mmCIF file with all atom_site columns, C-alpha atoms in Angstrom:
data_model
loop_
_atom_site.group_PDB
_atom_site.id
_atom_site.type_symbol
_atom_site.label_atom_id
_atom_site.label_alt_id
_atom_site.label_comp_id
_atom_site.label_asym_id
_atom_site.label_entity_id
_atom_site.label_seq_id
_atom_site.pdbx_PDB_ins_code
_atom_site.Cartn_x
_atom_site.Cartn_y
_atom_site.Cartn_z
_atom_site.occupancy
_atom_site.B_iso_or_equiv
_atom_site.pdbx_formal_charge
_atom_site.auth_seq_id
_atom_site.auth_comp_id
_atom_site.auth_asym_id
_atom_site.auth_atom_id
_atom_site.pdbx_PDB_model_num
ATOM 1   C CA . UNK A 1 1   ? 56.052  19.587  54.599 1.00 73.00 ? 27  UNK A CA 1
ATOM 2   C CA . UNK A 1 2   ? 54.277  18.117  51.594 1.00 83.00 ? 28  UNK A CA 1
ATOM 3   C CA . UNK A 1 3   ? 56.307  20.388  49.251 1.00 85.00 ? 29  UNK A CA 1
ATOM 4   C CA . UNK A 1 4   ? 59.617  19.220  50.727 1.00 89.00 ? 30  UNK A CA 1
ATOM 5   C CA . UNK A 1 5   ? 58.617  15.573  50.259 1.00 91.00 ? 31  UNK A CA 1
ATOM 6   C CA . UNK A 1 6   ? 57.737  16.232  46.615 1.00 93.00 ? 32  UNK A CA 1
ATOM 7   C CA . UNK A 1 7   ? 61.100  17.914  46.002 1.00 92.00 ? 33  UNK A CA 1
ATOM 8   C CA . UNK A 1 8   ? 63.008  15.037  47.634 1.00 92.00 ? 34  UNK A CA 1
ATOM 9   C CA . UNK A 1 9   ? 61.070  12.435  45.624 1.00 93.00 ? 35  UNK A CA 1
ATOM 10  C CA . UNK A 1 10  ? 61.637  14.411  42.413 1.00 94.00 ? 36  UNK A CA 1
ATOM 11  C CA . UNK A 1 11  ? 65.381  14.586  43.057 1.00 94.00 ? 37  UNK A CA 1
ATOM 12  C CA . UNK A 1 12  ? 65.536  10.854  43.831 1.00 94.00 ? 38  UNK A CA 1
ATOM 13  C CA . UNK A 1 13  ? 63.575  10.048  40.662 1.00 94.00 ? 39  UNK A CA 1
ATOM 14  C CA . UNK A 1 14  ? 65.928  12.220  38.597 1.00 95.00 ? 40  UNK A CA 1
ATOM 15  C CA . UNK A 1 15  ? 68.968  10.506  40.096 1.00 95.00 ? 41  UNK A CA 1
ATOM 16  C CA . UNK A 1 16  ? 67.433  7.099   39.373 1.00 94.00 ? 42  UNK A CA 1
ATOM 17  C CA . UNK A 1 17  ? 66.741  8.021   35.748 1.00 95.00 ? 43  UNK A CA 1
ATOM 18  C CA . UNK A 1 18  ? 70.266  9.366   35.364 1.00 94.00 ? 44  UNK A CA 1
ATOM 19  C CA . UNK A 1 19  ? 71.727  6.126   36.753 1.00 93.00 ? 45  UNK A CA 1
ATOM 20  C CA . UNK A 1 20  ? 69.521  4.053   34.447 1.00 92.00 ? 46  UNK A CA 1
ATOM 21  C CA . UNK A 1 21  ? 70.576  6.143   31.445 1.00 91.00 ? 47  UNK A CA 1
ATOM 22  C CA . UNK A 1 22  ? 74.245  5.830   32.385 1.00 87.00 ? 48  UNK A CA 1
ATOM 23  C CA . UNK A 1 23  ? 73.942  2.035   32.675 1.00 82.00 ? 49  UNK A CA 1
ATOM 24  C CA . UNK A 1 24  ? 72.238  1.837   29.263 1.00 83.00 ? 50  UNK A CA 1
ATOM 25  C CA . UNK A 1 25  ? 74.898  4.059   27.685 1.00 81.00 ? 51  UNK A CA 1
ATOM 26  C CA . UNK A 1 26  ? 77.636  1.934   29.259 1.00 74.00 ? 52  UNK A CA 1
ATOM 27  C CA . UNK A 1 27  ? 76.183  -1.170  27.655 1.00 73.00 ? 53  UNK A CA 1
ATOM 28  C CA . UNK A 1 28  ? 76.036  0.469   24.241 1.00 74.00 ? 54  UNK A CA 1
ATOM 29  C CA . UNK A 1 29  ? 79.438  2.175   24.346 1.00 69.00 ? 55  UNK A CA 1
ATOM 30  C CA . UNK A 1 30  ? 81.488  -0.691  25.767 1.00 61.00 ? 56  UNK A CA 1
ATOM 31  C CA . UNK A 1 31  ? 80.476  -4.128  24.516 1.00 59.00 ? 57  UNK A CA 1
ATOM 32  C CA . UNK A 1 32  ? 81.574  -7.033  26.691 1.00 61.00 ? 58  UNK A CA 1
ATOM 33  C CA . UNK A 1 33  ? 83.347  -9.102  24.047 1.00 64.00 ? 59  UNK A CA 1
ATOM 34  C CA . UNK A 1 34  ? 84.415  -8.959  20.420 1.00 63.00 ? 60  UNK A CA 1
ATOM 35  C CA . UNK A 1 35  ? 84.780  -11.840 18.032 1.00 69.00 ? 61  UNK A CA 1
ATOM 36  C CA . UNK A 1 36  ? 88.298  -11.005 16.867 1.00 75.00 ? 62  UNK A CA 1
ATOM 37  C CA . UNK A 1 37  ? 91.219  -8.702  17.544 1.00 83.00 ? 63  UNK A CA 1
ATOM 38  C CA . UNK A 1 38  ? 90.306  -5.051  18.039 1.00 85.00 ? 64  UNK A CA 1
ATOM 39  C CA . UNK A 1 39  ? 92.682  -2.098  17.794 1.00 90.00 ? 65  UNK A CA 1
ATOM 40  C CA . UNK A 1 40  ? 92.247  1.476   18.934 1.00 92.00 ? 66  UNK A CA 1
ATOM 41  C CA . UNK A 1 41  ? 94.613  3.657   16.912 1.00 94.00 ? 67  UNK A CA 1
ATOM 42  C CA . UNK A 1 42  ? 95.753  6.975   18.381 1.00 94.00 ? 68  UNK A CA 1
ATOM 43  C CA . UNK A 1 43  ? 97.672  9.097   15.862 1.00 94.00 ? 69  UNK A CA 1
ATOM 44  C CA . UNK A 1 44  ? 100.474 11.094  17.485 1.00 93.00 ? 70  UNK A CA 1
ATOM 45  C CA . UNK A 1 45  ? 102.798 13.744  16.114 1.00 92.00 ? 71  UNK A CA 1
ATOM 46  C CA . UNK A 1 46  ? 105.083 16.447  17.465 1.00 92.00 ? 72  UNK A CA 1
ATOM 47  C CA . UNK A 1 47  ? 105.104 16.684  21.242 1.00 91.00 ? 73  UNK A CA 1
ATOM 48  C CA . UNK A 1 48  ? 102.186 14.258  21.605 1.00 86.00 ? 74  UNK A CA 1
ATOM 49  C CA . UNK A 1 49  ? 99.496  16.841  22.342 1.00 87.00 ? 75  UNK A CA 1
ATOM 50  C CA . UNK A 1 50  ? 96.512  15.072  23.947 1.00 91.00 ? 76  UNK A CA 1
ATOM 51  C CA . UNK A 1 51  ? 98.279  11.708  23.612 1.00 93.00 ? 77  UNK A CA 1
ATOM 52  C CA . UNK A 1 52  ? 98.225  10.996  27.338 1.00 92.00 ? 78  UNK A CA 1
ATOM 53  C CA . UNK A 1 53  ? 94.560  11.985  27.716 1.00 94.00 ? 79  UNK A CA 1
ATOM 54  C CA . UNK A 1 54  ? 93.499  9.898   24.709 1.00 94.00 ? 80  UNK A CA 1
ATOM 55  C CA . UNK A 1 55  ? 95.378  6.794   25.797 1.00 93.00 ? 81  UNK A CA 1
ATOM 56  C CA . UNK A 1 56  ? 94.240  7.072   29.422 1.00 92.00 ? 82  UNK A CA 1
ATOM 57  C CA . UNK A 1 57  ? 90.636  7.487   28.263 1.00 91.00 ? 83  UNK A CA 1
ATOM 58  C CA . UNK A 1 58  ? 90.936  4.306   26.223 1.00 91.00 ? 84  UNK A CA 1
ATOM 59  C CA . UNK A 1 59  ? 92.533  2.516   29.179 1.00 90.00 ? 85  UNK A CA 1
ATOM 60  C CA . UNK A 1 60  ? 89.596  3.603   31.343 1.00 88.00 ? 86  UNK A CA 1
ATOM 61  C CA . UNK A 1 61  ? 87.159  2.289   28.740 1.00 83.00 ? 87  UNK A CA 1
ATOM 62  C CA . UNK A 1 62  ? 89.048  -0.981  28.513 1.00 81.00 ? 88  UNK A CA 1
ATOM 63  C CA . UNK A 1 63  ? 89.181  -1.400  32.284 1.00 79.00 ? 89  UNK A CA 1
ATOM 64  C CA . UNK A 1 64  ? 85.559  -0.411  32.815 1.00 70.00 ? 90  UNK A CA 1
ATOM 65  C CA . UNK A 1 65  ? 84.221  -3.447  30.996 1.00 66.00 ? 91  UNK A CA 1
ATOM 66  C CA . UNK A 1 66  ? 87.320  -5.635  31.197 1.00 63.00 ? 92  UNK A CA 1
ATOM 67  C CA . UNK A 1 67  ? 87.459  -5.563  27.398 1.00 70.00 ? 93  UNK A CA 1
ATOM 68  C CA . UNK A 1 68  ? 90.506  -6.692  25.496 1.00 78.00 ? 94  UNK A CA 1
ATOM 69  C CA . UNK A 1 69  ? 91.772  -4.423  22.762 1.00 85.00 ? 95  UNK A CA 1
ATOM 70  C CA . UNK A 1 70  ? 95.194  -3.166  21.837 1.00 90.00 ? 96  UNK A CA 1
ATOM 71  C CA . UNK A 1 71  ? 95.890  0.554   21.913 1.00 93.00 ? 97  UNK A CA 1
ATOM 72  C CA . UNK A 1 72  ? 98.248  1.455   19.076 1.00 95.00 ? 98  UNK A CA 1
ATOM 73  C CA . UNK A 1 73  ? 100.037 4.798   19.210 1.00 95.00 ? 99  UNK A CA 1
ATOM 74  C CA . UNK A 1 74  ? 100.650 5.587   15.527 1.00 94.00 ? 100 UNK A CA 1
ATOM 75  C CA . UNK A 1 75  ? 103.894 7.579   15.436 1.00 94.00 ? 101 UNK A CA 1
ATOM 76  C CA . UNK A 1 76  ? 103.515 10.232  12.747 1.00 92.00 ? 102 UNK A CA 1
ATOM 77  C CA . UNK A 1 77  ? 106.681 12.139  13.605 1.00 92.00 ? 103 UNK A CA 1
ATOM 78  C CA . UNK A 1 78  ? 106.897 12.356  17.384 1.00 93.00 ? 104 UNK A CA 1
ATOM 79  C CA . UNK A 1 79  ? 109.708 14.561  18.620 1.00 94.00 ? 105 UNK A CA 1
ATOM 80  C CA . UNK A 1 80  ? 111.797 13.609  21.705 1.00 93.00 ? 106 UNK A CA 1
ATOM 81  C CA . UNK A 1 81  ? 109.203 15.092  24.096 1.00 93.00 ? 107 UNK A CA 1
ATOM 82  C CA . UNK A 1 82  ? 106.424 13.165  22.375 1.00 93.00 ? 108 UNK A CA 1
ATOM 83  C CA . UNK A 1 83  ? 108.461 9.955   22.444 1.00 92.00 ? 109 UNK A CA 1
ATOM 84  C CA . UNK A 1 84  ? 108.996 10.459  26.180 1.00 93.00 ? 110 UNK A CA 1
ATOM 85  C CA . UNK A 1 85  ? 105.227 10.730  26.696 1.00 92.00 ? 111 UNK A CA 1
ATOM 86  C CA . UNK A 1 86  ? 104.671 7.573   24.633 1.00 93.00 ? 112 UNK A CA 1
ATOM 87  C CA . UNK A 1 87  ? 107.403 5.710   26.540 1.00 92.00 ? 113 UNK A CA 1
ATOM 88  C CA . UNK A 1 88  ? 105.831 6.678   29.853 1.00 91.00 ? 114 UNK A CA 1
ATOM 89  C CA . UNK A 1 89  ? 102.472 5.369   28.668 1.00 91.00 ? 115 UNK A CA 1
ATOM 90  C CA . UNK A 1 90  ? 104.080 2.092   27.594 1.00 90.00 ? 116 UNK A CA 1
ATOM 91  C CA . UNK A 1 91  ? 105.553 1.529   31.046 1.00 90.00 ? 117 UNK A CA 1
ATOM 92  C CA . UNK A 1 92  ? 102.297 2.379   32.848 1.00 82.00 ? 118 UNK A CA 1
ATOM 93  C CA . UNK A 1 93  ? 99.980  -0.042  31.051 1.00 83.00 ? 119 UNK A CA 1
ATOM 94  C CA . UNK A 1 94  ? 99.854  -3.328  29.195 1.00 84.00 ? 120 UNK A CA 1
ATOM 95  C CA . UNK A 1 95  ? 98.299  -3.637  25.772 1.00 88.00 ? 121 UNK A CA 1
ATOM 96  C CA . UNK A 1 96  ? 99.734  -0.336  24.516 1.00 92.00 ? 122 UNK A CA 1
ATOM 97  C CA . UNK A 1 97  ? 102.203 -0.324  21.623 1.00 93.00 ? 123 UNK A CA 1
ATOM 98  C CA . UNK A 1 98  ? 103.924 2.279   19.468 1.00 94.00 ? 124 UNK A CA 1
ATOM 99  C CA . UNK A 1 99  ? 104.089 1.731   15.736 1.00 93.00 ? 125 UNK A CA 1
ATOM 100 C CA . UNK A 1 100 ? 105.291 4.015   12.929 1.00 94.00 ? 126 UNK A CA 1
ATOM 101 C CA . UNK A 1 101 ? 102.231 5.208   11.061 1.00 93.00 ? 127 UNK A CA 1
ATOM 102 C CA . UNK A 1 102 ? 103.552 3.959   7.710  1.00 93.00 ? 128 UNK A CA 1
ATOM 103 C CA . UNK A 1 103 ? 103.839 0.406   9.123  1.00 93.00 ? 129 UNK A CA 1
ATOM 104 C CA . UNK A 1 104 ? 100.415 0.367   10.778 1.00 91.00 ? 130 UNK A CA 1
ATOM 105 C CA . UNK A 1 105 ? 98.838  -1.890  8.157  1.00 90.00 ? 131 UNK A CA 1
ATOM 106 C CA . UNK A 1 106 ? 101.688 -4.386  8.441  1.00 90.00 ? 132 UNK A CA 1
ATOM 107 C CA . UNK A 1 107 ? 101.405 -4.420  12.241 1.00 88.00 ? 133 UNK A CA 1
ATOM 108 C CA . UNK A 1 108 ? 97.690  -5.188  12.147 1.00 86.00 ? 134 UNK A CA 1
ATOM 109 C CA . UNK A 1 109 ? 98.082  -7.877  9.486  1.00 86.00 ? 135 UNK A CA 1
ATOM 110 C CA . UNK A 1 110 ? 100.840 -9.576  11.535 1.00 81.00 ? 136 UNK A CA 1
ATOM 111 C CA . UNK A 1 111 ? 98.707  -9.822  14.641 1.00 69.00 ? 137 UNK A CA 1
#
C-alpha cells in the first residue's frame, strides 16, 4: 500500500511540475502586450505548402494570450491552389492579410 501511495504522489508531483513549466513557457513565448505594431510574416509560394498550419498556429498563439499582431502572408508566387488556401484563411480569421513579397516593406511602412 505504501508503494502505491508513493507512485501516485510521484505522478501528481510530475504533473504539477509539468503544469508549472508550461505556465512559465507560456509567459515567455507569448508576451501580453507590445509597445507598437507587430507583424508575423509567413512566406508562401506554389500551392501554399504548410501555409494553413503556420497561419493557424499563429492564430492559436494570438488567441491564447489575446495578443494583437497582424499575420501577413507574403505571396512569393502562389499558384491558384495556394491562392485558394490563402483566401480561405482570410475569410476564417481577422488580422490576416496577403501581400506580394516585393511590396512587404511598403505595407509595413504604411501601417
